[in-house]
Amino acid sequence: MVTKRIAAGVGMLVTIAVAGVAATAAAGPAPSSGKASASALGNKAAKNYLYASIGDFDAEVKPLIDRPDVSGVQLVVPWKALERKKNQYDFSEIDRVLNYLQPRNKKLFIQVQDRFFAAPSRLPGYLLSDPEYKGGAAPTKNENGLGSGEDGTVAAQWNPEVRGRFQHLLKAMSQRFDGRLAGVNLPETATQVDTKKDRTGYSHDSYFRAELDNMAYGKKVFTKTPFIQYVNFWPGEWNNSRNYMKRTFEFAKAHGIGLGGPDVLPNRPAQMENSYPYFKEYRGKLPIVAMAVQEPDFEYENPKTKKPYTREEFVDFGSNTLGADVIFWATKSPWLHQPAAR
């Protein structure tokens, strides 16, 4: 199973407004060693976790998990893998991973995936076929700063019946894993529903309200394990034009919900027009901030150095600007394939 998130960085929303956004100055050059220096870490160093799909745990995570500079792993688990049939939950793979990690004193985050940036859609079959859910999912476009990708799918969370099923899954997970996991997070808010093909009744406002409802519900049922929402872009909004972004951070602060994002891209114009300023503004006001450096992030270049961002640049910006407590690193990260610093 491949974790690669094709729509990284701009989260399929670049076409809304990125044209004409002026480039901003990026972080200065960093040492080429790939090691994060003490100066880059500032007063608070984010803990390092691996990032992978649960299907890649054996092949990609096990060879790296015993590094002393890795605290654990975040695994992406599709909804269908957790609910094979309606009300028939299968948490055996999470149990297996926990049984492997716990004797090693490593921790586990789970990202519950309800959207897919390429076919096939890994949503429960009943959700897509039962008329009660009115299609269950909407088709999405995949346009981002690295070019166009395959079309994808997002669960129709704005449909109360669909959202009820998703919340039922979160409740079942909490009954089994609350207090045993280091964190549970929902995927990025960015999506671009193909409204010409949609038959689910999508609207920007209904999507926004549904995501906040899931945030509140997740926090309600996970009382011991931190609950986190990834937020990067909101569809239909740019630079808080609909007040979605500001309201998200205020809502998270008021309800004790963690926030994070799928990409650390220092000073990238699109991110600086959306979620990044709010992470800076709300630094220290949220229970946890968890950011990821995923595969596509290594394809972006620092416009000042004309080279890919270094580990030091990711760490410096993630920790000291975004306030990350945790950084999830794709297993292809170059530094993970060098000897661990002692």
Short mmCIF file of C-alpha atoms in Angstrom, two decimals:
data_model
loop_
_atom_site.label_atom_id
_atom_site.label_comp_id
_atom_site.label_asym_id
_atom_site.label_seq_id
_atom_site.Cartn_x
_atom_site.Cartn_y
_atom_site.Cartn_z
CA MET A 1 0.00 0.00 0.00
CA VAL A 2 1.40 3.41 -0.94
CA THR A 3 0.89 6.41 1.31
CA LYS A 4 1.93 9.07 -1.17
CA ARG A 5 -0.43 12.01 -1.04
CA ILE A 6 -0.42 13.45 -4.53
CA ALA A 7 -2.24 16.59 -3.49
CA ALA A 8 0.33 17.64 -0.93
CA GLY A 9 1.20 21.21 -0.15
CA VAL A 10 -1.59 23.15 -1.74
CA GLY A 11 -4.18 20.49 -1.10
CA MET A 12 -5.93 20.83 -4.47
CA LEU A 13 -6.82 24.47 -4.00
CA VAL A 14 -4.09 26.31 -5.85
CA THR A 15 -6.34 27.08 -8.76
CA ILE A 16 -8.57 29.20 -6.55
CA ALA A 17 -6.08 31.95 -5.97
CA VAL A 18 -2.44 30.99 -6.15
CA ALA A 19 -1.97 32.68 -9.50
CA GLY A 20 -0.77 36.14 -8.75
CA VAL A 21 0.31 35.38 -5.20
CA ALA A 22 3.75 36.90 -4.86
CA ALA A 23 6.60 34.69 -3.76
CA THR A 24 7.82 35.34 -0.25
CA ALA A 25 11.33 34.97 1.02
CA ALA A 26 12.13 31.48 2.21
CA ALA A 27 14.43 30.43 5.01
CA GLY A 28 18.14 30.91 4.45
CA PRO A 29 20.60 28.19 3.44
CA ALA A 30 21.16 25.36 5.89
CA PRO A 31 24.10 23.02 6.36
CA SER A 32 24.15 20.21 3.83
CA SER A 33 24.69 17.48 6.42
CA GLY A 34 20.97 16.88 6.85
CA LYS A 35 21.33 17.00 10.63
CA ALA A 36 19.10 19.38 12.54
CA SER A 37 21.38 21.67 14.52
CA ALA A 38 20.65 22.93 18.00
CA SER A 39 20.09 26.45 16.66
CA ALA A 40 17.38 25.17 14.34
CA LEU A 41 15.60 23.45 17.20
CA GLY A 42 15.18 26.65 19.20
CA ASN A 43 13.69 26.31 22.67
CA LYS A 44 11.47 23.38 21.84
CA ALA A 45 12.36 20.49 19.58
CA ALA A 46 9.45 18.62 18.03
CA LYS A 47 9.52 14.87 18.54
CA ASN A 48 10.21 12.80 15.45
CA TYR A 49 7.71 10.18 14.29
CA LEU A 50 7.65 8.12 11.13
CA TYR A 51 4.74 8.45 8.70
CA ALA A 52 3.41 5.59 6.56
CA SER A 53 0.33 3.71 5.49
CA ILE A 54 -0.63 0.87 7.80
CA GLY A 55 -0.12 -1.55 4.91
CA ASP A 56 3.53 -0.50 4.71
CA PHE A 57 4.30 -1.02 8.39
CA ASP A 58 6.32 -4.20 8.00
CA ALA A 59 8.30 -3.13 4.94
CA GLU A 60 8.92 0.55 5.66
CA VAL A 61 8.47 1.19 9.37
CA LYS A 62 10.04 -1.81 11.07
CA PRO A 63 13.52 -1.18 9.62
CA LEU A 64 13.51 2.38 11.03
CA ILE A 65 11.41 2.28 14.20
CA ASP A 66 14.25 1.31 16.56
CA ARG A 67 16.24 4.47 15.82
CA PRO A 68 16.81 6.34 19.10
CA ASP A 69 15.79 9.62 17.43
CA VAL A 70 12.33 8.29 16.48
CA SER A 71 9.56 8.32 19.09
CA GLY A 72 7.02 6.27 17.17
CA VAL A 73 4.92 6.24 14.02
CA GLN A 74 1.80 7.77 12.52
CA LEU A 75 -0.12 5.29 10.37
CA VAL A 76 -2.79 6.22 7.85
CA VAL A 77 -5.71 3.79 7.96
CA PRO A 78 -8.55 3.97 5.41
CA TRP A 79 -12.11 3.83 6.70
CA LYS A 80 -12.81 0.60 4.79
CA ALA A 81 -9.94 -1.20 6.52
CA LEU A 82 -11.56 -0.47 9.89
CA GLU A 83 -15.17 -1.21 8.92
CA ARG A 84 -15.34 -4.10 6.50
CA LYS A 85 -19.12 -4.28 6.71
CA LYS A 86 -21.64 -2.07 8.42
CA ASN A 87 -21.06 -2.19 12.19
CA GLN A 88 -18.40 -4.88 11.76
CA TYR A 89 -15.18 -3.26 12.91
CA ASP A 90 -11.75 -4.75 12.44
CA PHE A 91 -9.02 -3.26 14.58
CA SER A 92 -6.70 -6.26 14.38
CA GLU A 93 -3.98 -4.46 12.40
CA ILE A 94 -3.84 -1.62 14.91
CA ASP A 95 -3.63 -4.18 17.72
CA ARG A 96 -0.80 -5.96 15.90
CA VAL A 97 1.15 -2.73 15.47
CA LEU A 98 0.65 -1.75 19.10
CA ASN A 99 1.88 -5.16 20.22
CA TYR A 100 5.04 -4.60 18.17
CA LEU A 101 5.66 -1.03 19.33
CA GLN A 102 4.91 -1.21 23.03
CA PRO A 103 7.84 -3.45 24.06
CA ARG A 104 10.09 -1.01 22.18
CA ASN A 105 8.66 2.00 24.03
CA LYS A 106 7.47 3.51 20.76
CA LYS A 107 4.15 5.31 20.36
CA LEU A 108 1.41 5.20 17.74
CA PHE A 109 -0.72 7.88 16.07
CA ILE A 110 -3.58 6.85 13.79
CA GLN A 111 -4.90 8.98 10.93
CA VAL A 112 -8.43 7.89 10.01
CA GLN A 113 -8.67 8.43 6.26
CA ASP A 114 -12.00 9.37 4.68
CA ARG A 115 -10.62 10.85 1.43
CA PHE A 116 -8.44 9.47 -1.31
CA PHE A 117 -6.41 11.40 -3.84
CA ALA A 118 -6.49 8.63 -6.44
CA ALA A 119 -8.58 5.55 -7.19
CA PRO A 120 -9.71 3.28 -5.71
CA SER A 121 -11.90 4.79 -3.03
CA ARG A 122 -11.31 2.86 0.19
CA LEU A 123 -14.65 3.64 1.79
CA PRO A 124 -17.01 0.94 3.11
CA GLY A 125 -19.04 -0.63 0.33
CA TYR A 126 -22.39 -0.12 2.06
CA LEU A 127 -21.70 3.62 2.20
CA LEU A 128 -21.45 3.76 -1.58
CA SER A 129 -24.28 1.38 -2.44
CA ASP A 130 -27.02 1.89 0.15
CA PRO A 131 -29.55 4.56 -1.01
CA GLU A 132 -29.73 5.81 2.57
CA TYR A 133 -26.35 7.52 2.06
CA LYS A 134 -27.21 9.09 -1.31
CA GLY A 135 -23.97 8.03 -2.94
CA GLY A 136 -21.86 8.31 0.20
CA ALA A 137 -18.97 10.14 -1.46
CA ALA A 138 -18.22 12.95 -3.87
CA PRO A 139 -15.70 13.03 -6.73
CA THR A 140 -12.77 15.41 -6.26
CA LYS A 141 -10.33 17.13 -8.55
CA ASN A 142 -6.62 16.95 -7.84
CA GLU A 143 -4.84 20.15 -8.78
CA ASN A 144 -1.86 21.37 -6.78
CA GLY A 145 1.43 23.19 -6.89
CA LEU A 146 3.19 20.18 -8.39
CA GLY A 147 0.75 19.77 -11.27
CA SER A 148 -2.46 17.90 -11.89
CA GLY A 149 -2.96 14.38 -10.54
CA GLU A 150 -5.62 11.71 -10.66
CA ASP A 151 -9.15 12.46 -9.58
CA GLY A 152 -10.09 11.31 -6.12
CA THR A 153 -12.97 10.83 -3.69
CA VAL A 154 -14.06 12.32 -0.37
CA ALA A 155 -16.69 10.90 1.98
CA ALA A 156 -19.82 13.06 1.96
CA GLN A 157 -19.47 14.15 5.58
CA TRP A 158 -21.99 16.95 4.94
CA ASN A 159 -24.64 14.23 4.69
CA PRO A 160 -25.75 13.65 8.31
CA GLU A 161 -26.22 9.92 7.69
CA VAL A 162 -22.67 9.54 6.35
CA ARG A 163 -21.25 11.64 9.15
CA GLY A 164 -23.17 9.57 11.69
CA ARG A 165 -21.49 6.41 10.40
CA PHE A 166 -18.06 8.06 10.58
CA GLN A 167 -18.69 9.17 14.14
CA HIS A 168 -19.85 5.67 15.01
CA LEU A 169 -16.45 4.46 13.81
CA LEU A 170 -14.67 7.04 15.98
CA LYS A 171 -16.69 5.92 18.98
CA ALA A 172 -15.85 2.27 18.39
CA MET A 173 -12.17 3.17 18.06
CA SER A 174 -12.24 5.18 21.27
CA GLN A 175 -13.80 2.32 23.19
CA ARG A 176 -10.87 0.12 22.22
CA PHE A 177 -7.92 2.50 22.01
CA ASP A 178 -8.55 5.62 24.10
CA GLY A 179 -5.49 6.04 26.30
CA ARG A 180 -3.50 3.47 24.30
CA LEU A 181 -2.72 5.69 21.33
CA ALA A 182 -0.48 8.76 21.33
CA GLY A 183 -3.01 10.54 19.12
CA VAL A 184 -5.79 10.22 16.57
CA ASN A 185 -6.08 12.67 13.72
CA LEU A 186 -8.44 13.45 10.88
CA PRO A 187 -6.95 14.24 7.46
CA GLU A 188 -6.49 17.62 5.85
CA THR A 189 -9.41 19.97 5.34
CA ALA A 190 -8.36 20.74 1.77
CA THR A 191 -10.54 19.19 -0.88
CA GLN A 192 -11.95 20.24 -4.24
CA VAL A 193 -15.25 18.55 -4.94
CA ASP A 194 -16.08 18.34 -8.63
CA THR A 195 -19.42 20.09 -8.35
CA LYS A 196 -20.32 19.32 -11.97
CA LYS A 197 -20.25 15.60 -11.16
CA ASP A 198 -21.38 15.74 -7.55
CA ARG A 199 -24.75 14.23 -6.63
CA THR A 200 -24.45 14.49 -2.84
CA GLY A 201 -25.52 18.10 -2.26
CA TYR A 202 -22.08 19.45 -1.40
CA SER A 203 -21.58 23.07 -0.44
CA HIS A 204 -18.61 24.87 1.13
CA ASP A 205 -20.62 25.83 4.22
CA SER A 206 -22.05 22.36 4.79
CA TYR A 207 -18.60 20.81 4.44
CA PHE A 208 -17.12 23.28 6.94
CA ARG A 209 -19.86 22.64 9.49
CA ALA A 210 -19.48 18.88 9.09
CA GLU A 211 -15.73 18.98 9.68
CA LEU A 212 -16.15 21.01 12.87
CA ASP A 213 -18.84 18.59 14.03
CA ASN A 214 -16.44 15.67 13.54
CA MET A 215 -13.74 17.56 15.42
CA ALA A 216 -16.06 18.08 18.39
CA TYR A 217 -17.26 14.49 18.35
CA GLY A 218 -13.74 13.08 18.19
CA LYS A 219 -12.72 15.15 21.18
CA LYS A 220 -15.84 14.02 23.04
CA VAL A 221 -15.12 10.30 22.68
CA PHE A 222 -11.33 10.41 22.96
CA THR A 223 -10.93 11.68 26.49
CA LYS A 224 -7.42 10.31 27.17
CA THR A 225 -5.86 10.25 23.72
CA PRO A 226 -5.22 13.63 22.02
CA PHE A 227 -7.56 14.27 19.11
CA ILE A 228 -6.23 16.31 16.19
CA GLN A 229 -7.62 17.85 13.01
CA TYR A 230 -5.33 18.56 10.08
CA VAL A 231 -6.14 21.98 8.64
CA ASN A 232 -4.37 23.49 5.66
CA PHE A 233 -6.93 25.05 3.28
CA TRP A 234 -10.70 25.36 3.24
CA PRO A 235 -12.45 24.96 -0.13
CA GLY A 236 -13.94 28.17 -1.41
CA GLU A 237 -11.77 30.28 0.88
CA TRP A 238 -8.51 32.14 0.52
CA ASN A 239 -6.84 34.22 3.21
CA ASN A 240 -9.73 33.62 5.64
CA SER A 241 -12.19 35.19 3.19
CA ARG A 242 -15.10 33.22 4.68
CA ASN A 243 -13.69 33.27 8.22
CA TYR A 244 -13.39 29.47 8.11
CA MET A 245 -9.72 29.38 9.12
CA LYS A 246 -10.04 31.76 12.06
CA ARG A 247 -13.14 29.96 13.30
CA THR A 248 -11.35 26.61 13.06
CA PHE A 249 -8.53 27.73 15.32
CA GLU A 250 -10.91 29.39 17.75
CA PHE A 251 -13.05 26.26 17.84
CA ALA A 252 -10.04 24.03 18.45
CA LYS A 253 -8.78 26.27 21.24
CA ALA A 254 -12.20 26.42 22.91
CA HIS A 255 -12.71 22.65 22.77
CA GLY A 256 -9.18 21.47 23.54
CA ILE A 257 -8.63 19.95 20.11
CA GLY A 258 -5.18 19.66 18.58
CA LEU A 259 -4.43 20.90 15.08
CA GLY A 260 -1.82 20.06 12.50
CA GLY A 261 -1.19 19.74 8.81
CA PRO A 262 0.06 17.40 6.13
CA ASP A 263 2.99 19.55 4.99
CA VAL A 264 5.81 21.64 6.38
CA LEU A 265 6.78 23.97 3.54
CA PRO A 266 8.71 26.97 4.88
CA ASN A 267 7.19 30.29 3.88
CA ARG A 268 5.41 28.93 0.81
CA PRO A 269 3.07 31.68 -0.44
CA ALA A 270 -0.12 29.58 -0.59
CA GLN A 271 0.29 28.23 2.94
CA MET A 272 1.22 31.67 4.25
CA GLU A 273 -2.10 32.95 2.88
CA ASN A 274 -4.06 30.26 4.72
CA SER A 275 -3.25 28.11 7.76
CA TYR A 276 0.35 29.00 8.61
CA PRO A 277 -0.26 32.47 10.09
CA TYR A 278 -2.84 30.97 12.43
CA PHE A 279 -0.48 28.28 13.67
CA LYS A 280 1.91 31.08 14.53
CA GLU A 281 -0.82 33.17 16.17
CA TYR A 282 -2.18 30.28 18.22
CA ARG A 283 1.18 28.86 19.20
CA GLY A 284 1.00 27.70 22.81
CA LYS A 285 -2.80 27.97 22.84
CA LEU A 286 -3.58 24.48 21.51
CA PRO A 287 -3.11 21.19 23.39
CA ILE A 288 -0.95 19.72 20.62
CA VAL A 289 0.29 20.68 17.15
CA ALA A 290 1.32 17.84 14.85
CA MET A 291 2.80 18.56 11.43
CA ALA A 292 3.96 16.19 8.70
CA VAL A 293 6.75 16.18 6.15
CA GLN A 294 5.24 13.95 3.50
CA GLU A 295 6.67 12.63 0.23
CA PRO A 296 5.75 15.54 -2.07
CA ASP A 297 7.35 18.05 0.31
CA PHE A 298 10.78 16.84 -0.80
CA GLU A 299 9.93 17.90 -4.35
CA TYR A 300 9.58 21.57 -3.42
CA GLU A 301 12.64 23.82 -3.62
CA ASN A 302 13.65 26.67 -1.38
CA PRO A 303 13.40 29.60 -3.85
CA LYS A 304 16.41 31.25 -2.22
CA THR A 305 18.80 28.31 -2.42
CA LYS A 306 17.23 26.68 -5.51
CA LYS A 307 17.62 23.37 -3.70
CA PRO A 308 15.14 21.08 -1.95
CA TYR A 309 14.38 22.02 1.61
CA THR A 310 16.79 20.49 4.11
CA ARG A 311 15.93 18.71 7.32
CA GLU A 312 17.12 21.73 9.27
CA GLU A 313 14.77 24.02 7.35
CA PHE A 314 11.81 21.70 7.94
CA VAL A 315 12.61 21.44 11.66
CA ASP A 316 13.26 25.13 12.14
CA PHE A 317 10.04 26.25 10.47
CA GLY A 318 7.93 23.41 11.87
CA SER A 319 9.06 23.88 15.45
CA ASN A 320 9.80 27.57 15.73
CA THR A 321 7.17 29.09 13.43
CA LEU A 322 4.32 26.57 13.40
CA GLY A 323 4.88 25.45 16.97
CA ALA A 324 4.89 21.73 16.18
CA ASP A 325 5.14 19.36 19.14
CA VAL A 326 5.42 16.42 16.75
CA ILE A 327 6.71 16.07 13.20
CA PHE A 328 5.72 13.00 11.18
CA TRP A 329 8.43 12.17 8.62
CA ALA A 330 7.81 10.14 5.48
CA THR A 331 9.94 7.02 5.60
CA LYS A 332 11.79 8.19 2.45
CA SER A 333 13.21 11.19 4.38
CA PRO A 334 16.96 11.18 3.61
CA TRP A 335 18.05 11.65 7.22
CA LEU A 336 16.25 8.47 8.25
CA HIS A 337 18.61 6.51 6.04
CA GLN A 338 21.72 7.94 7.67
CA PRO A 339 23.15 6.79 11.02
CA ALA A 340 21.27 8.19 13.99
CA ALA A 341 23.00 10.93 15.95
CA ARG A 342 24.09 9.80 19.39
#
